mmCIF file of C-alpha atoms in Angstrom:
data_model
loop_
_atom_site.group_PDB
_atom_site.id
_atom_site.type_symbol
_atom_site.label_atom_id
_atom_site.label_comp_id
_atom_site.label_asym_id
_atom_site.label_seq_id
_atom_site.Cartn_x
_atom_site.Cartn_y
_atom_site.Cartn_z
ATOM 1 C CA MET A 1 90.109 110.878 105.935
ATOM 2 C CA LYS A 2 91.043 114.150 107.616
ATOM 3 C CA ILE A 3 88.821 116.057 110.007
ATOM 4 C CA VAL A 4 89.236 119.791 110.577
ATOM 5 C CA ILE A 5 88.542 121.229 114.045
ATOM 6 C CA ASP A 6 87.179 124.724 114.608
ATOM 7 C CA THR A 7 87.885 126.839 117.686
ATOM 8 C CA SER A 8 84.251 126.692 118.796
ATOM 9 C CA VAL A 9 84.268 122.927 119.452
ATOM 10 C CA LEU A 10 87.569 123.114 121.298
ATOM 11 C CA ILE A 11 86.276 125.889 123.552
ATOM 12 C CA SER A 12 82.891 124.239 124.148
ATOM 13 C CA LEU A 13 84.399 120.927 125.200
ATOM 14 C CA ALA A 14 87.139 122.603 127.254
ATOM 15 C CA LYS A 15 84.502 124.583 129.173
ATOM 16 C CA ILE A 16 82.734 121.356 130.202
ATOM 17 C CA ASN A 17 86.011 119.472 130.707
ATOM 18 C CA TYR A 18 85.262 116.818 128.097
ATOM 19 C CA MET A 19 87.852 117.360 125.365
ATOM 20 C CA GLU A 20 89.031 113.760 125.411
ATOM 21 C CA ILE A 21 85.906 112.690 123.543
ATOM 22 C CA ILE A 22 87.244 114.262 120.347
ATOM 23 C CA ALA A 23 90.252 111.945 120.273
ATOM 24 C CA LYS A 24 88.158 108.909 121.270
ATOM 25 C CA LEU A 25 85.702 109.400 118.418
ATOM 26 C CA LYS A 26 87.772 111.005 115.672
ATOM 27 C CA SER A 27 91.155 110.383 114.111
ATOM 28 C CA ASN A 28 93.275 112.249 111.562
ATOM 29 C CA LEU A 29 92.462 115.552 113.221
ATOM 30 C CA ILE A 30 93.973 118.775 111.884
ATOM 31 C CA LEU A 31 93.587 122.440 112.664
ATOM 32 C CA SER A 32 94.667 125.602 110.973
ATOM 33 C CA ASN A 33 97.322 127.862 112.418
ATOM 34 C CA GLU A 34 94.568 130.490 112.721
ATOM 35 C CA VAL A 35 92.514 128.217 114.989
ATOM 36 C CA TYR A 36 95.555 127.544 117.178
ATOM 37 C CA GLU A 37 96.273 131.272 117.334
ATOM 38 C CA GLU A 38 92.677 132.056 118.337
ATOM 39 C CA ALA A 39 92.165 129.211 120.819
ATOM 40 C CA VAL A 40 95.594 129.038 122.433
ATOM 41 C CA VAL A 41 97.773 132.088 121.798
ATOM 42 C CA GLU A 42 95.035 134.711 122.165
ATOM 43 C CA GLY A 43 93.451 132.741 125.003
ATOM 44 C CA GLU A 44 96.726 132.621 126.930
ATOM 45 C CA LYS A 45 97.177 136.371 126.465
ATOM 46 C CA LYS A 46 93.788 136.796 128.152
ATOM 47 C CA ASP A 47 94.677 134.238 130.866
ATOM 48 C CA LEU A 48 91.753 132.005 129.863
ATOM 49 C CA PRO A 49 91.968 128.566 131.515
ATOM 50 C CA ASP A 50 90.433 127.013 128.383
ATOM 51 C CA ALA A 51 93.532 127.983 126.402
ATOM 52 C CA THR A 52 95.791 125.892 128.625
ATOM 53 C CA LEU A 53 93.475 122.880 128.370
ATOM 54 C CA ILE A 54 93.265 123.215 124.592
ATOM 55 C CA LYS A 55 97.043 123.575 124.225
ATOM 56 C CA LYS A 56 97.609 120.460 126.350
ATOM 57 C CA PHE A 57 94.965 118.510 124.407
ATOM 58 C CA ILE A 58 96.505 119.434 121.041
ATOM 59 C CA LYS A 59 99.996 118.467 122.223
ATOM 60 C CA GLU A 60 98.998 115.194 123.915
ATOM 61 C CA ASN A 61 96.928 114.055 120.942
ATOM 62 C CA LYS A 62 99.512 115.186 118.386
ATOM 63 C CA ILE A 63 96.945 117.160 116.414
ATOM 64 C CA ALA A 64 98.624 118.628 113.373
ATOM 65 C CA GLN A 65 98.624 122.357 112.815
ATOM 66 C CA VAL A 66 98.491 123.037 109.101
ATOM 67 C CA GLN A 67 99.241 126.255 107.268
ATOM 68 C CA VAL A 68 96.459 127.282 104.888
ATOM 69 C CA LYS A 69 97.889 128.146 101.485
ATOM 70 C CA ASN A 70 96.912 131.410 99.780
ATOM 71 C CA SER A 71 95.836 129.396 96.750
ATOM 72 C CA SER A 72 93.377 127.497 98.972
ATOM 73 C CA ILE A 73 91.861 130.765 100.207
ATOM 74 C CA LYS A 74 91.536 131.966 96.599
ATOM 75 C CA GLY A 75 89.954 128.660 95.581
ATOM 76 C CA LEU A 76 87.459 128.975 98.414
ATOM 77 C CA SER A 77 86.455 132.477 97.352
ATOM 78 C CA LEU A 78 85.661 131.105 93.889
ATOM 79 C CA LYS A 79 83.271 128.577 95.441
ATOM 80 C CA ILE A 80 81.687 130.916 97.983
ATOM 81 C CA GLU A 81 80.933 134.477 97.057
ATOM 82 C CA LYS A 82 80.745 135.766 100.613
ATOM 83 C CA ASN A 83 82.993 137.762 102.857
ATOM 84 C CA LEU A 84 84.167 135.360 105.541
ATOM 85 C CA SER A 85 85.946 135.955 108.808
ATOM 86 C CA LYS A 86 89.612 134.995 108.795
ATOM 87 C CA GLY A 87 88.859 131.999 111.040
ATOM 88 C CA ASP A 88 85.954 130.663 108.955
ATOM 89 C CA ALA A 89 87.938 131.119 105.752
ATOM 90 C CA SER A 90 90.883 129.231 107.253
ATOM 91 C CA ILE A 91 88.669 126.304 108.343
ATOM 92 C CA LEU A 92 86.937 125.918 104.985
ATOM 93 C CA ALA A 93 90.072 126.515 102.915
ATOM 94 C CA LEU A 94 92.012 124.003 105.011
ATOM 95 C CA ALA A 95 89.254 121.417 104.601
ATOM 96 C CA LEU A 96 89.346 121.896 100.827
ATOM 97 C CA GLN A 97 93.155 121.973 100.726
ATOM 98 C CA GLU A 98 93.541 118.761 102.728
ATOM 99 C CA ASN A 99 90.565 116.918 101.188
ATOM 100 C CA ALA A 100 88.939 116.639 104.601
ATOM 101 C CA VAL A 101 85.658 114.782 104.978
ATOM 102 C CA GLU A 102 84.351 116.486 108.103
ATOM 103 C CA ILE A 103 84.449 119.761 109.983
ATOM 104 C CA LEU A 104 83.890 119.940 113.742
ATOM 105 C CA THR A 105 82.236 123.245 114.602
ATOM 106 C CA ASP A 106 79.639 124.758 116.915
ATOM 107 C CA ASP A 107 79.383 127.838 114.695
ATOM 108 C CA GLU A 108 76.031 127.676 112.886
ATOM 109 C CA GLY A 109 77.097 129.964 110.039
ATOM 110 C CA LEU A 110 80.287 127.992 109.422
ATOM 111 C CA ALA A 111 78.320 124.733 109.603
ATOM 112 C CA LYS A 112 75.930 125.936 106.876
ATOM 113 C CA LEU A 113 78.831 126.888 104.615
ATOM 114 C CA ALA A 114 80.562 123.563 105.275
ATOM 115 C CA LEU A 115 77.393 121.672 104.382
ATOM 116 C CA PHE A 116 77.087 123.777 101.203
ATOM 117 C CA LEU A 117 80.600 122.592 100.306
ATOM 118 C CA ASP A 118 79.555 118.953 100.959
ATOM 119 C CA PHE A 119 81.470 118.400 104.180
ATOM 120 C CA LYS A 120 80.030 116.357 107.007
ATOM 121 C CA VAL A 121 79.558 118.618 110.020
ATOM 122 C CA SER A 122 79.537 117.653 113.690
ATOM 123 C CA ALA A 123 79.066 119.908 116.704
ATOM 124 C CA SER A 124 80.249 119.289 120.257
ATOM 125 C CA SER A 125 76.711 118.139 121.156
ATOM 126 C CA ASP A 126 76.889 115.597 118.307
ATOM 127 C CA LEU A 127 80.143 114.236 119.705
ATOM 128 C CA ILE A 128 78.603 113.907 123.159
ATOM 129 C CA PHE A 129 75.576 112.151 121.686
ATOM 130 C CA GLN A 130 77.838 109.827 119.679
ATOM 131 C CA SER A 131 79.753 108.948 122.847
ATOM 132 C CA LEU A 132 76.436 107.932 124.436
ATOM 133 C CA SER A 133 75.210 105.962 121.419
ATOM 134 C CA GLU A 134 78.527 104.084 121.194
ATOM 135 C CA GLY A 135 78.441 103.215 124.897
ATOM 136 C CA ILE A 136 81.464 105.306 125.843
ATOM 137 C CA ILE A 137 79.411 107.153 128.452
ATOM 138 C CA LYS A 138 76.159 106.439 130.260
ATOM 139 C CA TYR A 139 73.007 108.538 130.009
ATOM 140 C CA ASN A 140 73.585 110.407 133.302
ATOM 141 C CA GLU A 141 76.988 111.632 132.121
ATOM 142 C CA PHE A 142 75.541 112.516 128.705
ATOM 143 C CA ASP A 143 72.742 114.516 130.347
ATOM 144 C CA LYS A 144 75.275 116.368 132.538
ATOM 145 C CA HIS A 145 77.492 117.289 129.561
ATOM 146 C CA ILE A 146 74.579 118.544 127.457
ATOM 147 C CA LYS A 147 73.223 120.631 130.339
ATOM 148 C CA ASN A 148 76.705 122.020 131.018
ATOM 149 C CA LEU A 149 76.905 123.184 127.397
ATOM 150 C CA VAL A 150 73.692 125.123 128.045
ATOM 151 C CA LEU A 151 75.051 126.581 131.305
ATOM 152 C CA GLU A 152 78.186 127.713 129.465
ATOM 153 C CA ASN A 153 76.048 129.341 126.735
ATOM 154 C CA ARG A 154 77.479 126.953 124.152
ATOM 155 C CA LEU A 155 74.131 125.285 123.273
ATOM 156 C CA SER A 156 70.588 126.618 123.255
ATOM 157 C CA PRO A 157 68.100 125.103 125.710
ATOM 158 C CA VAL A 158 65.780 124.168 122.814
ATOM 159 C CA VAL A 159 68.486 122.202 121.019
ATOM 160 C CA ALA A 160 69.619 120.658 124.304
ATOM 161 C CA GLU A 161 66.079 119.406 124.934
ATOM 162 C CA PHE A 162 66.130 117.658 121.549
ATOM 163 C CA TYR A 163 69.418 115.897 122.408
ATOM 164 C CA ILE A 164 68.155 114.928 125.851
ATOM 165 C CA MET A 165 64.968 113.435 124.356
ATOM 166 C CA GLU A 166 67.021 111.442 121.853
ATOM 167 C CA GLY A 167 69.518 110.448 124.537
ATOM 168 C CA LYS A 168 66.788 108.966 126.733
ATOM 169 C CA LYS A 169 66.532 106.139 124.197
ATOM 170 C CA TYR A 170 69.913 104.997 125.510
ATOM 171 C CA ASP A 171 69.014 105.343 129.206
ATOM 172 C CA LYS A 172 69.422 101.884 130.762
ATOM 173 C CA ASN A 173 67.714 102.835 134.063
#
């Protein structure tokens, strides 16, 4: 059961220094060459510290980079009659090509398309919530991570409030 990672989740979790949760919660992770190019290569050209963290995370967790085949892109365009960005097209085409079950993304538009194509979708906030519900982290750490996503403009305050309300159910204090 493969899971495709989008750039947005990698950047969000790198910004709050919590990338390790991806590997703790998910296995069989893959990413397209386009995602690697965007998150690492372009990020390093701009001297973004997130790029270094993402590159190290990908290497240490042996996350496979997979080339999206042209036939997969063509197959995607038969299913979705929309003009997609190169990155979104690579994520969805890769998920179809590799028979993935889930896409990790913080991009709302991409998430809607993935759901339309019957993929499970999880955002970085979902991963943080899952780490709380599975007892990997305590409520205080959960609260800090969710609020940091807001501070980094990676999550809206309204959505964060929903997660915090749900997370309080796991508060042992």
